[in-house]
PDB file of C-alpha atoms in Angstrom:
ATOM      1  CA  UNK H   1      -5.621  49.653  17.961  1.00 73.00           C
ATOM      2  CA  UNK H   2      -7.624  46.214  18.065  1.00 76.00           C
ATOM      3  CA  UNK H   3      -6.074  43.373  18.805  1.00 77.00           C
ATOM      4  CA  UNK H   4      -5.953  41.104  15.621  1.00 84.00           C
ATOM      5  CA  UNK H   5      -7.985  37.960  16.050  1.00 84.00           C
ATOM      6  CA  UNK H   6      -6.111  34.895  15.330  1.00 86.00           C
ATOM      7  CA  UNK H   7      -7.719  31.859  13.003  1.00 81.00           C
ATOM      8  CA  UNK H   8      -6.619  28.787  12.131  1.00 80.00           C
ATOM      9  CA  UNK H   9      -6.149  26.630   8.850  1.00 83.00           C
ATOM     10  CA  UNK H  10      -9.723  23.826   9.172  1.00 82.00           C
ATOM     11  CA  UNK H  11      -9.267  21.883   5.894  1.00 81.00           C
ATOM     12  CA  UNK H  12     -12.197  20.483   4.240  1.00 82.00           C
ATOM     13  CA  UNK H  13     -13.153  16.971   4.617  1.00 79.00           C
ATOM     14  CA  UNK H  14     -13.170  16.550   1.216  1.00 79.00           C
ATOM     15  CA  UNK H  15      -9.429  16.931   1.142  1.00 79.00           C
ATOM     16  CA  UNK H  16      -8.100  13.749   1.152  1.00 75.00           C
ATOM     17  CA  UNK H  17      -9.746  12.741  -1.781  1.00 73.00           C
ATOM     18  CA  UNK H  18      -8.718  15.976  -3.417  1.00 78.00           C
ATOM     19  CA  UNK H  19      -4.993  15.045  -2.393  1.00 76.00           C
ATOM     20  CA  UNK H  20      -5.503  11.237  -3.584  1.00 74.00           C
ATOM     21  CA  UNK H  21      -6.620  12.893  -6.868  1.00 76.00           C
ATOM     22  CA  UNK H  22      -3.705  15.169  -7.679  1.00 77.00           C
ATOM     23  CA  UNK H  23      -0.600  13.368  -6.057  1.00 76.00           C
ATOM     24  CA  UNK H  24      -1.841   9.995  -7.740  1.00 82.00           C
ATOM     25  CA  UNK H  25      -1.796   9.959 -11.454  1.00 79.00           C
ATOM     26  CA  UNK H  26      -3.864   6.383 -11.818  1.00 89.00           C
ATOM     27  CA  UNK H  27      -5.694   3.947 -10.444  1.00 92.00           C
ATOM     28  CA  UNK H  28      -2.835   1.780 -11.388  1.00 93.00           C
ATOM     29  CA  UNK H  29      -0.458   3.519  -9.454  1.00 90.00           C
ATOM     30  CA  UNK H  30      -2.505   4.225  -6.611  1.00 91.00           C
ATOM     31  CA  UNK H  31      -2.410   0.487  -6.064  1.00 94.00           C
ATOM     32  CA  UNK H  32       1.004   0.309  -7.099  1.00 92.00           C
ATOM     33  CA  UNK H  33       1.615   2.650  -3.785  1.00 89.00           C
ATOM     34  CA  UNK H  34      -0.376  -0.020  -1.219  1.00 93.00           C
ATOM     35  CA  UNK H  35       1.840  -2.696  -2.520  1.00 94.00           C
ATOM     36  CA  UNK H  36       5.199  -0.224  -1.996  1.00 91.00           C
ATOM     37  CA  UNK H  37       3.451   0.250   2.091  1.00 91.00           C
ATOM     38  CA  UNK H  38       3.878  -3.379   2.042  1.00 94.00           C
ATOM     39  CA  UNK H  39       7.295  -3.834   1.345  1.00 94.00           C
ATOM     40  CA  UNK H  40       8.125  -0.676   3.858  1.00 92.00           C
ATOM     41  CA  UNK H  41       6.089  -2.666   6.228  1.00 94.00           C
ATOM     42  CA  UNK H  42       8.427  -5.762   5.876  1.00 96.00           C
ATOM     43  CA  UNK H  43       6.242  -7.741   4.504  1.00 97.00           C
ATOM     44  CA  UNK H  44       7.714 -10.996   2.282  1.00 96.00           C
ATOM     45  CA  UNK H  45       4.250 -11.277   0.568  1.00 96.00           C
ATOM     46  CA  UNK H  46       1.288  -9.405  -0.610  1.00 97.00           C
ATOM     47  CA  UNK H  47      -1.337 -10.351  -2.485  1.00 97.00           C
ATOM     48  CA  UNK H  48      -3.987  -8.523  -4.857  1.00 98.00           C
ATOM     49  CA  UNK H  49      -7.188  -9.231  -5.583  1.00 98.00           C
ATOM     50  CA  UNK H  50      -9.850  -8.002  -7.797  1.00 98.00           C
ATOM     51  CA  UNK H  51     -12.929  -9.050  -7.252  1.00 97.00           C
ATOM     52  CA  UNK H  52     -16.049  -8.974  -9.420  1.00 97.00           C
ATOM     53  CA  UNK H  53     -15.080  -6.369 -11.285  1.00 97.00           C
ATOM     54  CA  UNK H  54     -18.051  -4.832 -13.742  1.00 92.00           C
ATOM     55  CA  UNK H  55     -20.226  -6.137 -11.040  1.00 95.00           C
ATOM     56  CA  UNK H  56     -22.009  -3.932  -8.296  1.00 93.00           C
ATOM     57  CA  UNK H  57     -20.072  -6.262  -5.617  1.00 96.00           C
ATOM     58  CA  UNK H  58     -16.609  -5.059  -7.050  1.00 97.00           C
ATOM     59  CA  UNK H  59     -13.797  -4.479  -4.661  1.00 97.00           C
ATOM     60  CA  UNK H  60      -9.828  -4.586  -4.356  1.00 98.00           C
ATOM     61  CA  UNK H  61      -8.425  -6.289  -1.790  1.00 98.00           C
ATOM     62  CA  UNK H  62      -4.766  -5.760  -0.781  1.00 98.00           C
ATOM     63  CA  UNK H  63      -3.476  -8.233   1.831  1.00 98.00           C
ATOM     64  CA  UNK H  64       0.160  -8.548   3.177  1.00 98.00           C
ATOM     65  CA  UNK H  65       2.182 -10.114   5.950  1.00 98.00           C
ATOM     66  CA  UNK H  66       4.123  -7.842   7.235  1.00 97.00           C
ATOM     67  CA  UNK H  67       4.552  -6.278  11.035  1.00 97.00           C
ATOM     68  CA  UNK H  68       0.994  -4.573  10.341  1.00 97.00           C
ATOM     69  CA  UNK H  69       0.610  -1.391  12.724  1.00 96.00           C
ATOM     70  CA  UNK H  70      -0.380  -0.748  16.889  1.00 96.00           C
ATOM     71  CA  UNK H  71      -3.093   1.472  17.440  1.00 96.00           C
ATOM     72  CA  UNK H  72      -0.698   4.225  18.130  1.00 94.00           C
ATOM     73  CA  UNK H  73       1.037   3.652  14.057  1.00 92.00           C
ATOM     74  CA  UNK H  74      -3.070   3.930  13.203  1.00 93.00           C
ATOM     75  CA  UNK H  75      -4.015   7.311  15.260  1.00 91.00           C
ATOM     76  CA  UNK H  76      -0.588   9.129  14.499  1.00 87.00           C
ATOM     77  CA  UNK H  77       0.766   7.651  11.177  1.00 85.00           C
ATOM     78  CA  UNK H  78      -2.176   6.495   8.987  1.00 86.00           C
ATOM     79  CA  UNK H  79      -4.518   8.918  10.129  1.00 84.00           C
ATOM     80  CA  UNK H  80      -2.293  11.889   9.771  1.00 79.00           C
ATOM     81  CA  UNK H  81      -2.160  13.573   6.572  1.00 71.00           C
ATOM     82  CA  UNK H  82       1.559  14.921   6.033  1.00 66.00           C
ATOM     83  CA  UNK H  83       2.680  12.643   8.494  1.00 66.00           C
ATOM     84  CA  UNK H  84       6.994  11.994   8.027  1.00 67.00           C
ATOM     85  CA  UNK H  85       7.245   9.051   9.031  1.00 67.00           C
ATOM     86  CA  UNK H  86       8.726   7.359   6.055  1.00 67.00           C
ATOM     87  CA  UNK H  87      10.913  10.436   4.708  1.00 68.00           C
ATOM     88  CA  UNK H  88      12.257  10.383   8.218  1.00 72.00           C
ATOM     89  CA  UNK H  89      13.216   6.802   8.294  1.00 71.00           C
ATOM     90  CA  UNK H  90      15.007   7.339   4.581  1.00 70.00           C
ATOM     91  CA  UNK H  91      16.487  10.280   5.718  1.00 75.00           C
ATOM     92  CA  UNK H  92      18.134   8.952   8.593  1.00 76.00           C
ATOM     93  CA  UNK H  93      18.881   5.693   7.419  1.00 79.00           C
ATOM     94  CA  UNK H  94      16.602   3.677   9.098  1.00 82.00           C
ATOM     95  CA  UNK H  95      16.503   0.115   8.533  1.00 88.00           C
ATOM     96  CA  UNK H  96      13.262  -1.960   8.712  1.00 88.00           C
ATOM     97  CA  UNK H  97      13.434  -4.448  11.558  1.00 88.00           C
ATOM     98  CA  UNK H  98      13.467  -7.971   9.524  1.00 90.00           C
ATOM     99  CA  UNK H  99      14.438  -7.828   6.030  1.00 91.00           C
ATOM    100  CA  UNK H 100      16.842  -4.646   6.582  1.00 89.00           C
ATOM    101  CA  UNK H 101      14.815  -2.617   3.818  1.00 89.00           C
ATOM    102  CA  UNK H 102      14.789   0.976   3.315  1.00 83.00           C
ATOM    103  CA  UNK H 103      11.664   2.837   2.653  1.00 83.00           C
ATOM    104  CA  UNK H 104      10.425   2.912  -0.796  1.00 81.00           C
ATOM    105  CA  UNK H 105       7.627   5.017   0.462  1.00 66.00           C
ATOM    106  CA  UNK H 106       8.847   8.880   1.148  1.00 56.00           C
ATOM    107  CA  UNK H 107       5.880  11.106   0.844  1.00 55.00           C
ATOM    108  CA  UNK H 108       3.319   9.453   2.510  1.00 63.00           C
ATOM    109  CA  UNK H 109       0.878   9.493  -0.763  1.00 67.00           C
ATOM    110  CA  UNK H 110       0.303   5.745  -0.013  1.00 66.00           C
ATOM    111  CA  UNK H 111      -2.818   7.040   2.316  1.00 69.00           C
ATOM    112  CA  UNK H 112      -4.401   8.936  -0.073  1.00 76.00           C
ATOM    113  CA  UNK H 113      -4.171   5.743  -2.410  1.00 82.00           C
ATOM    114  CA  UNK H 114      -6.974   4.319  -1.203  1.00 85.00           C
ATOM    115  CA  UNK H 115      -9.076   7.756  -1.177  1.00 83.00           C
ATOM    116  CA  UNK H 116      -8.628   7.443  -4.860  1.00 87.00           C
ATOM    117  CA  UNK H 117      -9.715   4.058  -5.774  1.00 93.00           C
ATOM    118  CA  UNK H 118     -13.075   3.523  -3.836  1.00 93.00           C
ATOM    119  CA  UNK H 119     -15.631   5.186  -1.558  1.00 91.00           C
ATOM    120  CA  UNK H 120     -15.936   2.721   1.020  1.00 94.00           C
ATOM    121  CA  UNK H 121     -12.425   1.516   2.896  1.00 93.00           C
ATOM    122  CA  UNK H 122     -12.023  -1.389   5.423  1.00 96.00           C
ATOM    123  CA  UNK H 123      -8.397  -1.692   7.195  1.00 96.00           C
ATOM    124  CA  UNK H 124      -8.039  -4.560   9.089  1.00 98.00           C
ATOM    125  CA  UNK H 125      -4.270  -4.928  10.648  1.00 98.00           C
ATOM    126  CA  UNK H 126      -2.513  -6.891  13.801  1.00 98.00           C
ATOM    127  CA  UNK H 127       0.778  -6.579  14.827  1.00 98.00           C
ATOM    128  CA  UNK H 128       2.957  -9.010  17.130  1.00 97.00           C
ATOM    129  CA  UNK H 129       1.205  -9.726  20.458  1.00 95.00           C
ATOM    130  CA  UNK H 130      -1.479  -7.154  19.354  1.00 96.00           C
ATOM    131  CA  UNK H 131      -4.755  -7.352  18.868  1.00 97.00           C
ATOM    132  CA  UNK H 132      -6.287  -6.639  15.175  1.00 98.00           C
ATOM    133  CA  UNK H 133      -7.430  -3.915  14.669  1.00 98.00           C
ATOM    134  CA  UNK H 134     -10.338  -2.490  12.348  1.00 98.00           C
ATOM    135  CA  UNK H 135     -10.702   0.511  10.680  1.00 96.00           C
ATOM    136  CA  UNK H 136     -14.012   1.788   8.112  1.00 95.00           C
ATOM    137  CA  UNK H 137     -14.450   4.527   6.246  1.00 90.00           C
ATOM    138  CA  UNK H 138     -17.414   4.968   3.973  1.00 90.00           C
ATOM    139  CA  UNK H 139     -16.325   8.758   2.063  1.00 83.00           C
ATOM    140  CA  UNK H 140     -19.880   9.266   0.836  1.00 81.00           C
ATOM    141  CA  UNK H 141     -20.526   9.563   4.447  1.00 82.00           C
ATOM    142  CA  UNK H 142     -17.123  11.356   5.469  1.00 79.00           C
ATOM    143  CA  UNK H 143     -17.495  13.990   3.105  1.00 76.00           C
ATOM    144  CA  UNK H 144     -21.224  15.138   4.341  1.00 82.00           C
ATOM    145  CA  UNK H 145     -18.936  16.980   7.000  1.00 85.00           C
ATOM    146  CA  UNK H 146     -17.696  20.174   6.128  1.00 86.00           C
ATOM    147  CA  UNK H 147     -14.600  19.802   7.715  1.00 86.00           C
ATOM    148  CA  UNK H 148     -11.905  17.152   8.513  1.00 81.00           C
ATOM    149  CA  UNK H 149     -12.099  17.910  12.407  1.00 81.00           C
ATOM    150  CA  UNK H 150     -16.370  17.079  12.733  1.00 84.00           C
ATOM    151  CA  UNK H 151     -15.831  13.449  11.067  1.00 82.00           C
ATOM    152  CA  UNK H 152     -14.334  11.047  13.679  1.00 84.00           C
ATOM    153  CA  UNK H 153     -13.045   7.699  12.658  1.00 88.00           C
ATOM    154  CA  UNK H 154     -13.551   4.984  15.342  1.00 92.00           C
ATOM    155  CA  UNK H 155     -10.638   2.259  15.382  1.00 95.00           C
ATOM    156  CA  UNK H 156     -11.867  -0.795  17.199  1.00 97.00           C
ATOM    157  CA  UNK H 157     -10.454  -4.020  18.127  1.00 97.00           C
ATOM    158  CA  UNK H 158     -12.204  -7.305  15.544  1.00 96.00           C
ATOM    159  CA  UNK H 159     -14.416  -8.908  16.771  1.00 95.00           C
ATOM    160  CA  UNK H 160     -14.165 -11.421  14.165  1.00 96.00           C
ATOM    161  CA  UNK H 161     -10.418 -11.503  13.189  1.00 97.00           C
ATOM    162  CA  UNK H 162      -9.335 -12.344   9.896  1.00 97.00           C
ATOM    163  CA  UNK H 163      -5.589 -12.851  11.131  1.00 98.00           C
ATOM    164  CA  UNK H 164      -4.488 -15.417  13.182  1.00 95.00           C
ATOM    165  CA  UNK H 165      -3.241 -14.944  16.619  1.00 93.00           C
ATOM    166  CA  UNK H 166       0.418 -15.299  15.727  1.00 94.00           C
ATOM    167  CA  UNK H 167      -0.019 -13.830  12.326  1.00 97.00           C
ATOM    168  CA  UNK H 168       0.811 -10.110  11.519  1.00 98.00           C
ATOM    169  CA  UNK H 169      -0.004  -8.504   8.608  1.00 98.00           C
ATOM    170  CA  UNK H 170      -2.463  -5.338   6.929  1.00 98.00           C
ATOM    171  CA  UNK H 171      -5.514  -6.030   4.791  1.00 98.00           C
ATOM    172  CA  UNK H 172      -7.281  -2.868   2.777  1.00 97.00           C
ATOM    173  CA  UNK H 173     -10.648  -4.156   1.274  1.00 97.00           C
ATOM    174  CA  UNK H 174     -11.464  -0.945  -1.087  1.00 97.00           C
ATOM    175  CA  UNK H 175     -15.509  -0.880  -2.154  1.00 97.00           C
ATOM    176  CA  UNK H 176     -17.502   1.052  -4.244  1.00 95.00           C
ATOM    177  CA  UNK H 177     -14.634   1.871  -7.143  1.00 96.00           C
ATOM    178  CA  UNK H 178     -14.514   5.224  -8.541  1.00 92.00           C
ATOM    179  CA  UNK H 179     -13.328   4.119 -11.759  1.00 93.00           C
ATOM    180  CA  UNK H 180     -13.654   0.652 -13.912  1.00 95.00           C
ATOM    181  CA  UNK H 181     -10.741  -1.472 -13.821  1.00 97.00           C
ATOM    182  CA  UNK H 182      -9.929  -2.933 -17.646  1.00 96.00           C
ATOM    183  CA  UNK H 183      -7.608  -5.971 -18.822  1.00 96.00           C
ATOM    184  CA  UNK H 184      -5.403  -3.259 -19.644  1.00 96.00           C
ATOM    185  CA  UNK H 185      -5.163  -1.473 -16.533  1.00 96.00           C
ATOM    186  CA  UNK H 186      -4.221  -4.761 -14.742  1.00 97.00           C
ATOM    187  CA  UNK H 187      -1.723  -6.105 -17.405  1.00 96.00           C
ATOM    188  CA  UNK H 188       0.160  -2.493 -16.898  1.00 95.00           C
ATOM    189  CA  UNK H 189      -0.287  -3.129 -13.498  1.00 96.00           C
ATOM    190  CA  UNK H 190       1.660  -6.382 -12.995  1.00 94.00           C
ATOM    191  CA  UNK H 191       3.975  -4.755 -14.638  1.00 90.00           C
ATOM    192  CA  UNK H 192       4.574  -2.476 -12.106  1.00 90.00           C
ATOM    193  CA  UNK H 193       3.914  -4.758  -9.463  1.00 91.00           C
ATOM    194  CA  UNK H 194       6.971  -6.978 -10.495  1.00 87.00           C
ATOM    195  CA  UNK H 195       9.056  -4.294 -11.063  1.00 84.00           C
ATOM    196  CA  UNK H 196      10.237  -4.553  -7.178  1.00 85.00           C
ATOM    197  CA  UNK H 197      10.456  -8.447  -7.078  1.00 80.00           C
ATOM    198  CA  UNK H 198      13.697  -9.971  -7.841  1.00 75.00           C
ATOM    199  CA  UNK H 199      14.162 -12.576 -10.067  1.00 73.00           C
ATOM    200  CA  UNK H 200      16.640 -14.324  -8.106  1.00 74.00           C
ATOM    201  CA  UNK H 201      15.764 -15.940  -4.725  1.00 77.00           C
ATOM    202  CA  UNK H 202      17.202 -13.613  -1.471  1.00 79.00           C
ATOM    203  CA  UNK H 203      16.320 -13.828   2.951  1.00 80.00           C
ATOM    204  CA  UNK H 204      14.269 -10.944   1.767  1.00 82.00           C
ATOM    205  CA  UNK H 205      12.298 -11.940  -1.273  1.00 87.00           C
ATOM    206  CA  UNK H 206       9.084 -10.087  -1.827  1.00 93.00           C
ATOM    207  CA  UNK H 207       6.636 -11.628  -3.909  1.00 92.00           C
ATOM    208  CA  UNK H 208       3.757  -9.974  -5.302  1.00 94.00           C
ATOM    209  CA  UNK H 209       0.587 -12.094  -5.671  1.00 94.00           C
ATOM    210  CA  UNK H 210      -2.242 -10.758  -8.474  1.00 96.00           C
ATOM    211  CA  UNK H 211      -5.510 -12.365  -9.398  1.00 97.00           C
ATOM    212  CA  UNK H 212      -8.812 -11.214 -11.210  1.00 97.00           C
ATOM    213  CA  UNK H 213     -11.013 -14.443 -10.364  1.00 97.00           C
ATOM    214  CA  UNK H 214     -13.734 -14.467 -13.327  1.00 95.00           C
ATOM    215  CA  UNK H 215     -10.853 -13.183 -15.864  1.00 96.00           C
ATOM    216  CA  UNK H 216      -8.036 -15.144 -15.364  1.00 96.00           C
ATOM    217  CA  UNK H 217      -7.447 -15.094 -19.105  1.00 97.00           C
ATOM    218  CA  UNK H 218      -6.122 -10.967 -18.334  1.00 96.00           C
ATOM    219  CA  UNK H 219      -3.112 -12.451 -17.132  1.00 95.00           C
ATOM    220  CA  UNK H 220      -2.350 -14.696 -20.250  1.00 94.00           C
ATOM    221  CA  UNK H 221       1.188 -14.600 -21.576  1.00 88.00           C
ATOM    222  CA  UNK H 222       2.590 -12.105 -19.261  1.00 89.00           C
ATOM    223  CA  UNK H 223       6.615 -12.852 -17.566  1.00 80.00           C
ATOM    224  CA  UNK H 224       6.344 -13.531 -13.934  1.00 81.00           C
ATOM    225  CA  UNK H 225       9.887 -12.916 -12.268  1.00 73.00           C
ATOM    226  CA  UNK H 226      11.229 -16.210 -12.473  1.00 75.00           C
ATOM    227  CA  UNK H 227      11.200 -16.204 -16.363  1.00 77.00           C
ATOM    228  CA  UNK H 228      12.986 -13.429 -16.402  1.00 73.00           C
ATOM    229  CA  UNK H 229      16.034 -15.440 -15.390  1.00 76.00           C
ATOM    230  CA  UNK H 230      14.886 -18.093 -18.124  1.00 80.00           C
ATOM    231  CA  UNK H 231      14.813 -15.927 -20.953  1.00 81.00           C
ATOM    232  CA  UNK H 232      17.968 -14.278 -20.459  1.00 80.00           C
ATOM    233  CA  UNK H 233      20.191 -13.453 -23.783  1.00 87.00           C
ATOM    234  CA  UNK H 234      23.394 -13.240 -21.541  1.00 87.00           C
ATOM    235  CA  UNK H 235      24.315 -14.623 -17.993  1.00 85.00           C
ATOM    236  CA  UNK H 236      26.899 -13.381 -15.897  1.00 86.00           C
ATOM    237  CA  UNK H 237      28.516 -15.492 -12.814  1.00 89.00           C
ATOM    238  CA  UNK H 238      30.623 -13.557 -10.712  1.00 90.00           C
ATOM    239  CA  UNK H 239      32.318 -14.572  -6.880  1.00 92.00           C
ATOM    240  CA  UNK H 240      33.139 -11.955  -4.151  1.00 90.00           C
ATOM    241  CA  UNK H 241      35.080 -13.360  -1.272  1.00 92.00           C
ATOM    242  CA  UNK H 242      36.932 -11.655   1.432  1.00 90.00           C
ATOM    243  CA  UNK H 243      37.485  -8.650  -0.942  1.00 90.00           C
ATOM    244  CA  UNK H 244      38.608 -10.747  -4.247  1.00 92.00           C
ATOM    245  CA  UNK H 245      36.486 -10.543  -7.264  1.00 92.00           C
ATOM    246  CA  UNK H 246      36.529 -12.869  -9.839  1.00 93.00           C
ATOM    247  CA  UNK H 247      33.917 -13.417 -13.126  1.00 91.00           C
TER     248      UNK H 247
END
């Protein structure tokens, strides 16, 4: 009897996209997923920007300040599709190093966020006493190769660094948006955004920064976290101390 010849799984190189597609209902919540990467990443603040929009120079940028990654977190994290990184952390209650978080991220679908939301992707990130690193991807171009393995992605050190030397910190500049972003889709989107900032002032506040230079009047009328507190119908004052509880 012949031997049987083994094969193996090549996935296409249009994959990623595909996964962005199905495991990410919106655009909103595709960004929605960069800002949760941000908190994982112990960041204190990020910042969103949309720039130009229903121009041809239209882009997101997503910039935080937290431990950003080594090349190694690049090659075998962000670059690996499935990788367990985060569900591992969660499911052995791993703390993050600073602000003692746990992972809000669990699946990983924060990678294919950015596969959804444009067709050109520059990651620029620097962790302590690391250089920054910089990473493009342009999917028009990706997805010419048939499969995932014949489309390398170089990672190279900046050569003109947007972080400073003792800053750390990750910065996604998405291009070339698949979809057009309406007042809308941003007002749901701070929304969401300031669903994970606290109203009340903690060591490890995370504050979530959103702008739309050109239509500033999106953003009209909407709560920011602080008035929140303000508005309140009922306050509550309580004291815990050395196991007594009094309100």
């Amino acid at each position: 009897m012949k031997k049987p010849e083994e094969y193996k799984f090549r996935p296409r190189a249009r994959l990623l996209q595909m996964l962005g597609d199905q495991l990410i209902g919106s655009n909103r919540l595709a960004v929605f997923e960069l800002v949760k990467n941000a908190y994982d990443a112990d960041a204190s603040e990020v910042s969103l920007v949309f720039s130009a929009l229903g121009t041809s120079n239209e882009k997101i940028i997503v910039r935080d300040n937290g431990e950003g990654m080594t090349l190694n977190t690049i090659s075998e994290v962000w670059l690996e599709p499935g990788s367990d990184y985060r569900e591992k952390q969660r499911r052995e209650n791993q703390r993050s190093k600073k602000f003692g978080r746990l992972p809000l991220g669990e699946k990983g679908v924060g990678r294919f966020a950015v596969h959804k939301l444009g067709r050109k992707i520059e990651l620029r990130t620097k962790h302590a006493n690391q250089p920054e690193y910089k990473v493009k991807i342009d999917w028009e171009s990706y997805s010419q190769h048939r499969y995932m393995d014949q489309a390398a992605i170089k990672i190279e050190e900046s050569s003109d660094p947007i972080f400073r030397t003792k800053e750390t910190g990750t910065q996604i500049e998405i291009s070339g948006l698949r979809s057009p972003w309406k007042r809308g889709d941003v007002r749901r989107l701070w929304r969401n955004v300031k669903s994970i900032s606290s109203p009340i002032k903690t060591p490890d506040q995370f504050e979530v920064d959103l702008s739309v230079p050109g239509h500033e009047e999106w953003l009209d009328k909407l709560l920011d976290t602080e008035d929140f507190i303000k508005s309140a119908m009922w306050r509550f004052t309580f004291l815990y101390d050395q196991g007594e509880y009094e309100w």
